């Protein structure tokens, strides 16, 4: 019964958050069970473009290291802030949310080439946290009961804590930088004089992922209109 309740709760989580979190957990479980090796997952441009191992473009965002405190720490932030974005500013805009993932993933991959970064899941987490924090400037965050501060400071606190865990801050800085680029192009520049939205979600994603909008000019058939029952 407990597992059924847990499964029911998980299915109530928004689709993108549920899918990404599950993919991360299953990837780590497969490595722990030695069904996969991290060497099959990491980003390697030579293997991607010369050996056509294109799955590495995705799997490097799914592996957060072996089971341990660092893994659960990252999963906590992925699940919490991905869900808060999807249920908040991206509510009813699944296609736009997926497009943010795609934009961030592509930009991180290109920039990651310069820093020889092999796994970018932590950078994606930092991006999600950054975008949420900039869209929630008035929210006060309690950081594990140790510190309380305004939301825009959260990405930097996360980077500092990540450094204490022995992780490279370069990955967090990459995620923050990409998150800022997205935030500027999506939230700041369109509101400037002469500005406009530059990040336009492709129509096929909207058709695939978003519920169709109701036509305001649609007139229902007479039998569909509310009224007394016809005998």
Tab-separated table of C-alpha atoms in Angstrom:
chain	number	residue	atom	x	y	z
A	1	UNK	CA	0.000	0.000	0.000
A	2	UNK	CA	2.854	2.371	0.794
A	3	UNK	CA	4.349	1.796	-2.655
A	4	UNK	CA	0.967	2.391	-4.268
A	5	UNK	CA	0.593	5.664	-2.404
A	6	UNK	CA	4.095	6.716	-3.393
A	7	UNK	CA	3.428	5.839	-7.031
A	8	UNK	CA	0.174	7.810	-6.959
A	9	UNK	CA	1.944	10.836	-5.518
A	10	UNK	CA	4.705	10.584	-8.116
A	11	UNK	CA	2.210	10.410	-10.978
A	12	UNK	CA	0.723	13.687	-9.765
A	13	UNK	CA	4.064	15.422	-10.327
A	14	UNK	CA	4.136	17.467	-13.583
A	15	UNK	CA	5.281	15.504	-16.627
A	16	UNK	CA	8.653	17.141	-17.340
A	17	UNK	CA	9.785	17.042	-13.705
A	18	UNK	CA	8.616	13.446	-13.374
A	19	UNK	CA	10.346	12.334	-16.556
A	20	UNK	CA	13.674	14.042	-15.896
A	21	UNK	CA	13.875	12.969	-12.244
A	22	UNK	CA	12.992	9.369	-13.096
A	23	UNK	CA	15.592	9.309	-15.888
A	24	UNK	CA	18.295	10.541	-13.495
A	25	UNK	CA	17.412	8.013	-10.805
A	26	UNK	CA	17.182	5.100	-13.267
A	27	UNK	CA	20.508	6.034	-14.875
A	28	UNK	CA	22.248	6.108	-11.500
A	29	UNK	CA	20.605	2.815	-10.513
A	30	UNK	CA	21.813	1.206	-13.745
A	31	UNK	CA	25.376	2.329	-12.970
A	32	UNK	CA	25.129	1.051	-9.386
A	33	UNK	CA	23.941	-2.330	-10.670
A	34	UNK	CA	26.796	-2.303	-13.209
A	35	UNK	CA	24.367	-2.463	-16.111
A	36	UNK	CA	25.991	0.716	-17.419
A	37	UNK	CA	29.354	2.352	-16.950
A	38	UNK	CA	29.949	6.105	-16.567
A	39	UNK	CA	32.336	5.712	-19.496
A	40	UNK	CA	29.301	4.954	-21.658
A	41	UNK	CA	27.518	8.118	-20.506
A	42	UNK	CA	29.984	10.995	-20.367
A	43	UNK	CA	30.171	13.702	-23.022
A	44	UNK	CA	32.971	13.096	-25.510
A	45	UNK	CA	32.845	15.146	-28.746
A	46	UNK	CA	35.048	12.664	-30.592
A	47	UNK	CA	32.762	9.731	-29.764
A	48	UNK	CA	29.634	11.776	-30.505
A	49	UNK	CA	30.638	13.164	-33.887
A	50	UNK	CA	33.127	10.545	-35.116
A	51	UNK	CA	31.632	7.362	-33.666
A	52	UNK	CA	28.018	8.632	-33.771
A	53	UNK	CA	27.397	7.844	-30.080
A	54	UNK	CA	24.778	10.574	-30.008
A	55	UNK	CA	23.144	9.305	-26.815
A	56	UNK	CA	25.998	10.957	-24.912
A	57	UNK	CA	24.434	14.339	-25.703
A	58	UNK	CA	21.597	13.315	-23.354
A	59	UNK	CA	23.101	10.850	-20.876
A	60	UNK	CA	25.714	13.310	-19.625
A	61	UNK	CA	22.803	15.310	-18.153
A	62	UNK	CA	21.382	12.257	-16.358
A	63	UNK	CA	24.283	10.980	-14.263
A	64	UNK	CA	25.087	12.750	-10.981
A	65	UNK	CA	27.660	10.338	-9.657
A	66	UNK	CA	27.346	7.263	-7.427
A	67	UNK	CA	24.721	6.978	-4.719
A	68	UNK	CA	25.659	9.163	-1.799
A	69	UNK	CA	24.985	12.494	-0.162
A	70	UNK	CA	26.005	14.480	-3.255
A	71	UNK	CA	23.571	12.499	-5.435
A	72	UNK	CA	20.614	12.963	-3.064
A	73	UNK	CA	21.498	16.645	-2.623
A	74	UNK	CA	21.349	17.190	-6.374
A	75	UNK	CA	18.156	15.156	-6.775
A	76	UNK	CA	16.488	17.215	-4.056
A	77	UNK	CA	17.222	20.449	-5.901
A	78	UNK	CA	16.359	19.012	-9.324
A	79	UNK	CA	12.984	17.732	-8.137
A	80	UNK	CA	12.061	20.759	-6.030
A	81	UNK	CA	12.965	23.607	-8.349
A	82	UNK	CA	12.102	21.871	-11.600
A	83	UNK	CA	8.649	21.189	-10.142
A	84	UNK	CA	8.260	24.732	-8.804
A	85	UNK	CA	9.061	26.160	-12.233
A	86	UNK	CA	6.743	23.754	-14.024
A	87	UNK	CA	3.872	24.412	-11.616
A	88	UNK	CA	4.607	28.139	-11.432
A	89	UNK	CA	5.798	30.340	-14.290
A	90	UNK	CA	5.555	27.473	-16.808
A	91	UNK	CA	2.130	26.254	-15.715
A	92	UNK	CA	0.161	25.246	-18.824
A	93	UNK	CA	3.277	25.881	-20.965
A	94	UNK	CA	4.923	22.479	-21.167
A	95	UNK	CA	6.358	23.150	-24.622
A	96	UNK	CA	8.045	26.350	-23.421
A	97	UNK	CA	9.493	24.455	-20.448
A	98	UNK	CA	10.887	21.698	-22.660
A	99	UNK	CA	12.306	24.343	-24.985
A	100	UNK	CA	14.102	25.920	-22.023
A	101	UNK	CA	15.695	22.522	-21.332
A	102	UNK	CA	16.729	22.220	-24.983
A	103	UNK	CA	18.120	25.758	-25.140
A	104	UNK	CA	20.043	25.293	-21.906
A	105	UNK	CA	21.323	21.861	-22.913
A	106	UNK	CA	22.620	23.016	-26.280
A	107	UNK	CA	24.318	26.114	-24.858
A	108	UNK	CA	25.874	24.149	-21.983
A	109	UNK	CA	27.173	21.530	-24.386
A	110	UNK	CA	28.831	24.167	-26.581
A	111	UNK	CA	30.353	25.983	-23.618
A	112	UNK	CA	31.275	22.696	-21.965
A	113	UNK	CA	33.559	21.955	-24.898
A	114	UNK	CA	35.746	24.863	-23.802
A	115	UNK	CA	36.101	23.567	-20.263
A	116	UNK	CA	36.345	19.847	-21.028
A	117	UNK	CA	33.322	19.096	-18.844
A	118	UNK	CA	32.089	15.520	-19.051
A	119	UNK	CA	28.843	15.580	-17.030
A	120	UNK	CA	26.492	18.574	-17.129
A	121	UNK	CA	23.546	17.509	-14.967
A	122	UNK	CA	24.727	19.706	-12.102
A	123	UNK	CA	24.959	22.672	-14.478
A	124	UNK	CA	21.363	22.059	-15.585
A	125	UNK	CA	20.302	22.010	-11.923
A	126	UNK	CA	22.041	25.348	-11.357
A	127	UNK	CA	20.234	26.786	-14.378
A	128	UNK	CA	16.822	25.687	-13.064
A	129	UNK	CA	17.553	27.150	-9.631
A	130	UNK	CA	18.799	30.413	-11.154
A	131	UNK	CA	15.756	30.945	-13.369
A	132	UNK	CA	13.390	30.164	-10.479
A	133	UNK	CA	15.269	32.485	-8.123
A	134	UNK	CA	15.179	35.427	-10.551
A	135	UNK	CA	11.453	34.930	-11.110
A	136	UNK	CA	10.799	34.740	-7.354
A	137	UNK	CA	12.849	37.669	-5.989
A	138	UNK	CA	10.605	38.262	-2.989
A	139	UNK	CA	10.650	34.694	-1.697
A	140	UNK	CA	12.755	33.990	1.389
A	141	UNK	CA	14.608	30.676	1.291
A	142	UNK	CA	15.623	28.604	4.295
A	143	UNK	CA	18.811	26.784	3.303
A	144	UNK	CA	18.764	23.523	5.296
A	145	UNK	CA	17.880	25.442	8.440
A	146	UNK	CA	21.303	27.126	8.440
A	147	UNK	CA	20.710	30.346	6.523
A	148	UNK	CA	17.727	32.406	5.457
A	149	UNK	CA	18.021	34.781	2.515
A	150	UNK	CA	16.203	36.138	-0.530
A	151	UNK	CA	15.759	33.742	-3.455
A	152	UNK	CA	18.254	35.465	-5.842
A	153	UNK	CA	21.094	34.434	-3.492
A	154	UNK	CA	20.170	30.753	-3.689
A	155	UNK	CA	22.275	29.810	-6.771
A	156	UNK	CA	25.381	31.206	-5.087
A	157	UNK	CA	24.658	29.412	-1.822
A	158	UNK	CA	24.137	26.238	-3.824
A	159	UNK	CA	27.503	26.762	-5.545
A	160	UNK	CA	29.255	27.278	-2.208
A	161	UNK	CA	27.710	24.152	-0.731
A	162	UNK	CA	28.622	22.204	-3.851
A	163	UNK	CA	32.217	23.356	-3.424
A	164	UNK	CA	32.181	22.036	0.166
A	165	UNK	CA	31.136	18.661	-1.256
A	166	UNK	CA	34.254	18.665	-3.410
A	167	UNK	CA	32.579	19.459	-6.713
A	168	UNK	CA	34.008	21.830	-9.295
A	169	UNK	CA	32.430	25.289	-9.160
A	170	UNK	CA	33.040	25.581	-12.902
A	171	UNK	CA	29.977	23.406	-13.530
A	172	UNK	CA	27.796	25.574	-11.280
A	173	UNK	CA	29.118	28.766	-12.856
A	174	UNK	CA	28.267	27.364	-16.290
A	175	UNK	CA	24.697	26.640	-15.179
A	176	UNK	CA	24.313	30.096	-13.624
A	177	UNK	CA	25.673	31.755	-16.779
A	178	UNK	CA	23.319	29.824	-19.065
A	179	UNK	CA	20.412	30.484	-16.702
A	180	UNK	CA	21.177	34.207	-16.838
A	181	UNK	CA	21.290	34.165	-20.645
A	182	UNK	CA	17.879	32.475	-20.724
A	183	UNK	CA	16.426	34.839	-18.109
A	184	UNK	CA	17.734	37.908	-19.947
A	185	UNK	CA	16.445	36.804	-23.352
A	186	UNK	CA	13.078	35.648	-22.024
A	187	UNK	CA	12.246	38.076	-19.186
A	188	UNK	CA	14.424	41.180	-19.504
A	189	UNK	CA	15.129	41.995	-23.147
A	190	UNK	CA	11.496	41.698	-24.387
A	191	UNK	CA	10.512	44.398	-21.857
A	192	UNK	CA	13.210	46.842	-22.958
A	193	UNK	CA	12.446	49.657	-25.441
A	194	UNK	CA	12.657	48.083	-28.865
A	195	UNK	CA	13.075	44.642	-27.384
A	196	UNK	CA	11.258	41.489	-28.424
A	197	UNK	CA	11.159	37.805	-27.607
A	198	UNK	CA	14.023	36.010	-29.298
A	199	UNK	CA	13.384	32.548	-27.849
A	200	UNK	CA	10.337	31.317	-29.718
A	201	UNK	CA	9.219	27.783	-28.962
A	202	UNK	CA	8.859	25.770	-32.200
A	203	UNK	CA	5.275	25.175	-33.261
A	204	UNK	CA	5.711	21.409	-33.423
A	205	UNK	CA	6.562	21.337	-29.695
A	206	UNK	CA	3.430	23.301	-28.883
A	207	UNK	CA	1.308	20.958	-31.003
A	208	UNK	CA	2.924	17.941	-29.391
A	209	UNK	CA	2.966	19.000	-25.740
A	210	UNK	CA	0.439	21.773	-25.099
A	211	UNK	CA	-3.298	21.396	-24.879
A	212	UNK	CA	-5.016	23.057	-27.846
A	213	UNK	CA	-6.330	26.527	-27.106
A	214	UNK	CA	-10.065	27.070	-27.375
A	215	UNK	CA	-11.145	29.264	-30.269
A	216	UNK	CA	-12.882	32.344	-28.754
A	217	UNK	CA	-15.050	32.567	-31.889
A	218	UNK	CA	-16.244	28.961	-31.671
A	219	UNK	CA	-20.004	28.555	-31.376
A	220	UNK	CA	-21.148	25.214	-29.979
A	221	UNK	CA	-23.805	23.232	-31.771
A	222	UNK	CA	-27.364	23.746	-30.477
A	223	UNK	CA	-27.384	20.346	-28.769
A	224	UNK	CA	-24.127	21.250	-26.984
A	225	UNK	CA	-25.455	24.525	-25.575
A	226	UNK	CA	-26.734	24.587	-21.988
A	227	UNK	CA	-30.463	24.763	-21.643
A	228	UNK	CA	-33.539	22.669	-20.815
A	229	UNK	CA	-33.384	19.038	-21.721
A	230	UNK	CA	-35.048	18.164	-25.002
A	231	UNK	CA	-37.637	15.422	-24.872
